[in-house]
Amino acid sequence: MFKFPGDFYWGAATSAYQVEGDNQNSDWWGWEIKAGLADRSGQACRHYQYYRQDFDLAKQLHHNAHRLSVEWARVEPEPGKFSKQQLEHYRGVILALAERGIEPIVTLHHFTNPLWFAGLGGWKNRSASGYFLRFVEKITEVLADKVRFWVTINEPMVYVYHSYILGAWPPQEKSLLAARQVTGNLARGHIRAYRLIHELYRKRGLASPSVSIAKNMQAFEPGDTSLKTRLAVRLRQRWFNFALIDTLLRARALDFIGLNYYTRSIVLPRNWGMRSMLVDTGAAGALKKNSLGWDIFPDGLYELLMSLKKYDLPVFILENGICTDDDALRWEFIRAHLEKLAQAMRQGVRAAGYIYWSFLDNFEWDKGFAPRFGLIEVDYHTYNRSIRESAVQFAQVAKAGGL
Ligand code: BGC
């Protein structure tokens, strides 16, 4: 049996917009209507009301960590005006985790923005990082004494890719120039938030926090052997997987590497154009798939973990998961990825924890409620929760601390 370190973190993740419900001041809310989405987030999982019961389930499942996000639009519904009530709500959420002995990992930006911020041009605005910082300062003041792990921005490159290159998510702009501006501002936002959080802890004499981003990485594989394809693979590895990490490390602004891993992408560009090199992928391979058609490829996790070794920082897996209606496949997915994690750890990779995506079934963005990622099933009519068998299996691993 592989034994994980005694202080290893086991848990699952959510994001506020995907589970809370009723986030009317966020940019996604209006966009869901405008885009005519078949499923709108609406009440989502009513986690805003039921978080205590949900955390009871996490404890019952032996989770000792839980990743969640704070909805900026709730906390700062108008520019510079902070809601005392919402700040207290999130303090209550964090205290509820503390009471159950579960370590919170708090994400500050998980794809959604306050409406007013989006109205100012969102992350394209030259002052974007300054607006973000004002919110970061407020929330850090309220939560610092109870939080050790901070994730400033969830999957910056996924956000840029979906919102500014594919044009599938708000603000649906297809522009490489905008993508560049937004990437720069997100990086700036992280670096400034990183420094501010550390400074606030120092001033209050609190133990140094651990601050990072959640970096989605994919295993890019060539769809053929042509030069164009090989170059496109290189480009995507650089641009999507590594460039941002390198920038943030040069700024000395990462305490650990937060890794989100789901799948591989087979790269097969149609032509030499930049868009095609960055976007087009070939048909998926002959592997088992999740219900959105993504290849299940645990080897990719091993390869990426090994490629992160050079940074000499602990890696925290902040998301890894599968949407499926076949819960046996969910457990197979988790077990296979944990085995790959164990293999990498045996070869010297320092890993701090494994956080499954997702704790609950939830609102999967433009794909609505059909994809079921949860360890816990949510009935969207009654809001009842049911623990899946895969969650029980995962709980046994967490309890034993080994595979
Ligand atoms: C995101 C989640 C999302 C999940 C599954 C990640 O990229 O952080 O918000 O639900 O993937 O698509």
Coordinates of C-alpha atoms and ligand atoms in Angstrom, one line a residue:
M1 CA 0.0 0.0 0.0
F2 CA 1.2 3.5 -0.8
K3 CA 1.1 5.7 2.3
F4 CA 0.5 9.4 1.7
P5 CA 2.2 11.7 4.2
G6 CA 0.4 12.1 7.5
D7 CA -0.3 15.8 6.9
F8 CA -1.7 15.2 3.4
Y9 CA -4.9 17.1 2.5
W10 CA -7.9 15.2 1.2
G11 CA -11.1 16.9 0.1
A12 CA -13.3 18.3 -2.6
A13 CA -14.0 21.6 -4.2
T14 CA -16.8 23.9 -5.3
S15 CA -17.1 27.4 -6.6
A16 CA -19.6 29.9 -5.3
Y17 CA -21.4 30.7 -8.5
Q18 CA -21.8 27.0 -9.3
V19 CA -23.3 25.9 -6.0
E20 CA -24.7 28.9 -4.1
G21 CA -27.6 30.1 -6.2
D22 CA -29.1 33.5 -6.8
N23 CA -25.9 35.4 -7.6
Q24 CA -27.8 38.1 -9.4
N25 CA -25.0 40.7 -9.2
S26 CA -22.6 38.6 -11.1
D27 CA -21.9 39.0 -14.8
W28 CA -22.9 35.4 -15.6
W29 CA -26.4 35.9 -14.3
G30 CA -27.5 38.4 -17.0
W31 CA -25.4 36.6 -19.6
E32 CA -27.3 33.3 -19.0
I33 CA -30.5 35.1 -20.0
K34 CA -28.9 37.0 -22.9
A35 CA -27.3 33.8 -24.3
G36 CA -30.6 31.9 -23.9
L37 CA -29.0 29.1 -22.0
A38 CA -31.3 26.1 -21.6
D39 CA -30.2 25.7 -18.0
R40 CA -29.8 28.8 -15.9
S41 CA -27.9 28.8 -12.6
G42 CA -31.0 29.9 -10.6
Q43 CA -30.9 28.4 -7.2
A44 CA -28.0 26.1 -8.2
C45 CA -27.5 23.8 -5.2
R46 CA -28.7 26.3 -2.5
H47 CA -25.4 25.8 -0.9
Y48 CA -25.6 29.4 0.3
Q49 CA -28.4 28.2 2.7
Y50 CA -27.2 24.6 3.2
Y51 CA -23.5 25.0 3.7
R52 CA -23.5 23.6 7.3
Q53 CA -25.3 20.4 6.3
D54 CA -22.9 20.1 3.3
F55 CA -19.9 20.5 5.5
D56 CA -21.3 17.8 7.9
L57 CA -21.2 15.5 4.9
A58 CA -17.6 16.4 4.1
K59 CA -16.6 15.6 7.7
Q60 CA -18.5 12.3 7.6
L61 CA -16.5 11.5 4.4
H62 CA -13.2 12.2 6.2
H63 CA -12.3 15.2 4.2
N64 CA -9.7 17.3 6.1
A65 CA -9.7 20.1 3.5
H66 CA -12.3 21.9 1.4
R67 CA -11.9 24.3 -1.5
L68 CA -14.5 26.9 -2.0
S69 CA -14.8 30.4 -3.5
V70 CA -16.0 33.8 -2.3
E71 CA -18.4 35.5 -4.8
W72 CA -16.9 39.0 -5.3
A73 CA -20.2 40.3 -6.6
R74 CA -21.9 39.5 -3.3
V75 CA -19.3 41.1 -1.2
E76 CA -18.9 44.2 -3.3
P77 CA -22.2 44.7 -5.1
E78 CA -21.4 48.3 -6.0
P79 CA -17.9 49.7 -6.6
G80 CA -16.2 50.3 -3.3
K81 CA -19.3 49.5 -1.3
F82 CA -18.9 46.3 0.8
S83 CA -21.8 44.3 2.2
K84 CA -21.3 43.7 5.9
Q85 CA -23.9 41.0 5.8
Q86 CA -22.1 39.1 3.0
L87 CA -18.7 39.4 4.6
E88 CA -20.3 38.0 7.8
H89 CA -21.8 35.2 5.8
Y90 CA -18.4 34.1 4.4
R91 CA -16.8 34.4 7.8
G92 CA -19.6 32.1 9.0
V93 CA -18.8 29.6 6.2
I94 CA -15.1 29.5 7.2
L95 CA -16.0 29.1 10.9
A96 CA -18.3 26.2 10.0
L97 CA -15.4 24.5 8.3
A98 CA -13.1 25.2 11.3
E99 CA -15.7 23.8 13.7
R100 CA -15.5 20.6 11.8
G101 CA -11.7 20.5 11.7
I102 CA -11.6 21.0 7.9
E103 CA -8.9 23.2 6.4
P104 CA -10.4 25.8 4.0
I105 CA -8.8 26.6 0.7
V106 CA -10.3 29.9 -0.4
T107 CA -10.5 31.0 -4.0
L108 CA -10.9 34.7 -4.7
H109 CA -11.9 34.7 -8.4
H110 CA -13.5 31.7 -10.0
F111 CA -14.6 32.9 -13.5
T112 CA -17.4 35.3 -12.4
N113 CA -17.2 39.1 -12.0
P114 CA -19.4 41.7 -10.4
L115 CA -21.7 43.2 -12.9
W116 CA -20.2 46.7 -12.3
F117 CA -16.7 45.4 -12.9
A118 CA -17.8 43.8 -16.2
G119 CA -19.4 47.1 -17.1
L120 CA -16.1 48.8 -16.8
G121 CA -14.5 46.4 -19.3
G122 CA -13.8 43.6 -16.8
W123 CA -10.2 42.3 -16.9
K124 CA -9.5 44.3 -20.0
N125 CA -9.6 47.5 -17.9
R126 CA -6.2 48.9 -17.1
S127 CA -7.2 49.3 -13.5
A128 CA -8.7 45.8 -13.2
S129 CA -6.0 44.5 -10.8
G130 CA -6.6 47.6 -8.6
Y131 CA -10.3 46.9 -8.3
F132 CA -9.6 43.3 -7.6
L133 CA -7.1 44.3 -4.9
R134 CA -9.6 46.4 -3.0
F135 CA -11.8 43.3 -2.7
V136 CA -8.9 41.1 -1.8
E137 CA -7.9 43.4 1.0
K138 CA -11.4 43.4 2.5
I139 CA -11.9 39.7 2.4
T140 CA -8.4 39.0 3.7
E141 CA -9.1 41.3 6.7
V142 CA -12.2 39.3 7.5
L143 CA -10.8 35.8 7.0
A144 CA -7.1 36.0 7.6
D145 CA -7.1 34.5 11.2
K146 CA -8.9 31.4 9.9
V147 CA -7.4 30.8 6.5
R148 CA -4.0 29.5 5.5
F149 CA -4.4 28.6 1.9
W150 CA -5.5 31.2 -0.7
V151 CA -6.0 30.7 -4.4
T152 CA -6.2 34.2 -6.0
I153 CA -7.4 33.3 -9.4
N154 CA -8.9 30.0 -10.7
E155 CA -7.6 28.8 -14.1
P156 CA -6.6 32.2 -15.6
M157 CA -5.8 30.6 -19.0
V158 CA -9.1 28.7 -19.1
Y159 CA -10.9 32.0 -18.4
V160 CA -8.9 33.7 -21.2
Y161 CA -9.4 30.9 -23.6
H162 CA -13.2 30.6 -23.1
S163 CA -14.0 34.3 -22.8
Y164 CA -11.6 35.9 -25.2
I165 CA -10.4 33.3 -27.7
L166 CA -13.2 30.8 -28.1
G167 CA -15.7 33.5 -27.3
A168 CA -18.0 31.0 -25.6
W169 CA -18.3 32.7 -22.2
P170 CA -19.0 36.3 -21.3
P171 CA -18.0 38.7 -22.6
Q172 CA -17.7 36.5 -25.7
E173 CA -15.0 38.5 -27.3
K174 CA -12.8 36.8 -29.9
S175 CA -9.7 38.8 -29.9
L176 CA -6.1 37.7 -29.4
L177 CA -5.2 41.3 -28.4
A178 CA -7.9 41.3 -25.7
A179 CA -6.7 37.8 -24.6
R180 CA -3.2 39.3 -24.2
Q181 CA -4.4 42.3 -22.2
V182 CA -6.6 40.1 -19.9
T183 CA -3.7 37.6 -19.3
G184 CA -1.5 40.5 -18.3
N185 CA -4.0 42.0 -16.0
L186 CA -4.8 38.6 -14.4
A187 CA -1.1 38.0 -13.8
R188 CA -0.8 41.5 -12.3
G189 CA -3.9 40.9 -10.2
H190 CA -2.4 37.7 -8.8
I191 CA 1.0 39.2 -8.1
R192 CA -0.5 42.3 -6.3
A193 CA -2.9 40.1 -4.3
Y194 CA -0.1 37.7 -3.4
R195 CA 2.0 40.6 -2.0
L196 CA -1.0 42.2 -0.2
I197 CA -2.1 39.0 1.5
H198 CA 1.4 38.3 2.8
E199 CA 1.7 41.9 4.0
L200 CA -1.6 41.8 5.8
Y201 CA -0.6 38.6 7.6
R202 CA 2.7 40.0 8.5
K203 CA 1.1 43.2 10.0
R204 CA -1.2 41.1 12.1
G205 CA 1.6 38.8 13.2
L206 CA -0.1 35.8 11.7
A207 CA 1.8 32.7 10.4
S208 CA 2.8 33.2 6.8
P209 CA -0.1 32.1 4.4
S210 CA 0.3 29.8 1.3
V211 CA -0.9 31.7 -1.8
S212 CA -1.1 30.5 -5.3
I213 CA -3.3 30.2 -8.4
A214 CA -5.2 27.1 -9.6
K215 CA -3.5 26.3 -12.9
N216 CA -5.4 24.1 -15.3
M217 CA -2.9 22.0 -17.3
Q218 CA -3.6 19.6 -20.1
A219 CA -1.7 16.8 -21.6
F220 CA -1.3 18.0 -25.2
E221 CA -0.7 15.2 -27.7
P222 CA 0.1 15.6 -31.4
G223 CA -2.7 14.4 -33.8
D224 CA -0.2 13.7 -36.6
T225 CA 3.5 13.9 -37.2
S226 CA 3.6 17.1 -39.3
L227 CA 5.8 20.0 -38.4
K228 CA 2.7 22.3 -38.0
T229 CA 1.2 19.9 -35.5
R230 CA 4.4 19.5 -33.5
L231 CA 4.9 23.2 -33.4
A232 CA 1.3 23.7 -32.3
V233 CA 1.8 21.2 -29.5
R234 CA 4.9 23.1 -28.3
L235 CA 3.0 26.4 -28.6
R236 CA 0.1 25.1 -26.5
Q237 CA 2.3 23.6 -23.9
R238 CA 4.1 26.9 -23.6
W239 CA 1.2 29.2 -23.8
F240 CA -1.5 27.3 -22.0
N241 CA 0.5 25.2 -19.5
F242 CA 3.7 27.0 -18.5
A243 CA 4.0 30.6 -19.5
L244 CA 2.0 32.0 -16.7
I245 CA 3.6 29.9 -14.0
D246 CA 7.0 31.1 -15.2
T247 CA 5.9 34.7 -15.1
L248 CA 4.6 34.4 -11.6
L249 CA 7.6 32.5 -10.4
R250 CA 9.9 35.2 -11.7
A251 CA 7.9 37.6 -9.6
R252 CA 8.3 35.2 -6.6
A253 CA 4.6 35.1 -6.2
L254 CA 3.8 31.4 -5.8
D255 CA 4.1 29.5 -2.5
F256 CA 3.0 26.2 -4.1
I257 CA 1.7 25.1 -7.5
G258 CA -2.1 24.6 -7.5
L259 CA -2.8 22.1 -10.3
N260 CA -6.1 21.4 -11.9
Y261 CA -6.0 18.4 -14.2
Y262 CA -8.8 16.7 -16.2
T263 CA -7.9 15.5 -19.6
R264 CA -5.6 15.4 -22.6
S265 CA -6.1 17.3 -25.9
I266 CA -5.2 16.0 -29.2
V267 CA -3.7 18.9 -31.2
L268 CA -4.4 19.0 -35.0
P269 CA -4.3 22.5 -36.3
R270 CA -6.1 23.2 -39.6
N271 CA -3.6 25.9 -40.8
W272 CA -0.7 27.9 -39.7
G273 CA -2.8 30.8 -38.3
M274 CA -2.3 31.7 -34.7
R275 CA -6.0 31.0 -33.8
S276 CA -5.9 27.6 -35.4
M277 CA -2.6 26.8 -33.6
L278 CA -4.2 27.7 -30.3
V279 CA -7.7 26.4 -30.6
D280 CA -8.2 23.6 -33.1
T281 CA -7.9 20.1 -31.7
G282 CA -8.4 16.8 -33.4
A283 CA -11.0 14.2 -32.6
A284 CA -10.6 12.6 -29.2
G285 CA -8.8 9.3 -29.1
A286 CA -10.1 5.8 -28.4
L287 CA -10.0 6.2 -24.6
K288 CA -12.9 6.1 -22.1
K289 CA -14.6 9.4 -21.8
N290 CA -16.5 11.6 -19.3
S291 CA -20.1 12.6 -20.2
L292 CA -18.8 15.7 -22.0
G293 CA -16.6 13.6 -24.2
W294 CA -13.2 14.4 -22.6
D295 CA -10.6 11.6 -22.7
I296 CA -9.8 9.9 -19.4
F297 CA -6.0 10.0 -19.3
P298 CA -4.4 9.5 -15.9
D299 CA -0.9 9.2 -17.5
G300 CA -1.2 12.9 -18.2
L301 CA -1.3 13.7 -14.5
Y302 CA 1.9 11.8 -13.9
E303 CA 3.6 13.5 -16.9
L304 CA 2.6 16.9 -15.7
L305 CA 3.6 16.3 -12.1
M306 CA 7.0 15.2 -13.3
S307 CA 7.3 18.2 -15.5
L308 CA 6.6 20.5 -12.5
K309 CA 9.4 19.0 -10.4
K310 CA 11.9 21.5 -11.8
Y311 CA 10.1 24.3 -10.0
D312 CA 10.9 22.7 -6.6
L313 CA 7.7 23.8 -5.0
P314 CA 5.0 21.6 -3.4
V315 CA 2.1 20.8 -5.8
F316 CA -1.4 20.9 -4.5
I317 CA -3.9 19.1 -6.7
L318 CA -6.8 21.6 -6.5
E319 CA -9.1 19.9 -9.0
N320 CA -9.3 16.6 -10.6
G321 CA -12.6 15.0 -11.5
I322 CA -15.1 13.5 -13.9
C323 CA -18.6 14.1 -14.9
T324 CA -20.4 10.9 -15.5
D325 CA -23.7 9.1 -14.9
D326 CA -21.7 5.9 -14.2
D327 CA -20.5 6.2 -10.6
A328 CA -18.3 3.1 -10.9
L329 CA -16.4 4.9 -13.6
R330 CA -16.1 7.9 -11.3
W331 CA -14.3 5.7 -8.7
E332 CA -12.2 4.1 -11.4
F333 CA -11.2 7.6 -12.5
I334 CA -10.3 8.8 -9.0
R335 CA -8.3 5.6 -8.2
A336 CA -6.4 5.7 -11.4
H337 CA -5.4 9.3 -10.8
L338 CA -4.4 8.7 -7.2
E339 CA -2.2 5.8 -8.4
K340 CA -0.5 8.2 -10.9
L341 CA -0.1 10.7 -8.1
A342 CA 1.4 8.1 -5.8
Q343 CA 3.8 7.0 -8.6
A344 CA 5.0 10.6 -9.1
M345 CA 5.4 11.0 -5.3
R346 CA 7.5 7.9 -5.1
Q347 CA 9.7 9.6 -7.7
G348 CA 10.2 12.7 -5.6
V349 CA 7.2 14.9 -6.4
R350 CA 6.2 16.8 -3.3
A351 CA 2.4 16.9 -3.1
A352 CA 0.4 18.6 -0.4
G353 CA -3.0 17.3 -1.1
Y354 CA -5.7 16.0 -3.5
I355 CA -8.9 17.9 -4.0
Y356 CA -11.6 16.3 -6.1
W357 CA -13.8 18.3 -8.4
S358 CA -16.5 18.5 -7.3
F359 CA -17.9 18.1 -3.9
L360 CA -21.5 18.5 -5.1
D361 CA -23.1 18.1 -8.5
N362 CA -23.4 21.7 -9.7
F363 CA -23.9 24.3 -12.4
E364 CA -21.4 23.4 -15.1
W365 CA -21.4 26.8 -16.7
D366 CA -22.7 26.9 -20.3
K367 CA -23.3 23.2 -20.1
G368 CA -25.9 23.6 -17.4
F369 CA -26.8 20.9 -14.8
A370 CA -26.6 17.8 -16.9
P371 CA -22.9 17.0 -16.3
R372 CA -22.6 15.3 -12.9
F373 CA -19.2 15.9 -11.3
G374 CA -20.2 15.4 -7.7
L375 CA -19.1 13.0 -5.0
I376 CA -22.5 14.0 -3.7
E377 CA -25.6 13.8 -5.9
V378 CA -27.9 16.8 -5.8
D379 CA -31.6 16.5 -6.6
Y380 CA -32.4 19.8 -8.3
H381 CA -36.1 19.5 -7.4
T382 CA -35.9 18.8 -3.7
Y383 CA -32.2 19.9 -3.1
N384 CA -31.7 16.6 -1.3
R385 CA -28.2 15.3 -1.2
S386 CA -27.2 11.7 -1.6
I387 CA -23.7 10.3 -1.0
R388 CA -22.4 8.4 -4.0
E389 CA -20.5 5.1 -3.6
S390 CA -17.4 6.7 -5.2
A391 CA -17.5 9.2 -2.3
V392 CA -17.5 6.3 0.2
Q393 CA -14.5 4.7 -1.6
F394 CA -12.7 8.0 -1.6
A395 CA -13.5 8.5 2.1
Q396 CA -11.8 5.2 2.9
V397 CA -8.6 6.3 1.1
A398 CA -8.7 9.6 3.0
K399 CA -9.2 7.8 6.3
A400 CA -6.5 5.3 5.7
G401 CA -4.2 7.9 4.1
G402 CA -3.2 5.3 1.5
L403 CA -4.2 3.4 -1.5
Ligands
BGC1 C1 -13.3 24.7 -13.4 C2 -14.7 24.4 -12.8 C3 -15.4 23.5 -13.7 C4 -14.6 22.2 -14.0 C5 -15.2 21.2 -14.9 C6 -12.6 23.6 -14.1 O1 -12.0 24.0 -15.2 O2 -12.5 25.3 -12.4 O3 -15.4 25.5 -12.5 O4 -16.7 23.1 -13.3 O5 -13.4 22.6 -14.5 O6 -15.4 21.7 -16.2

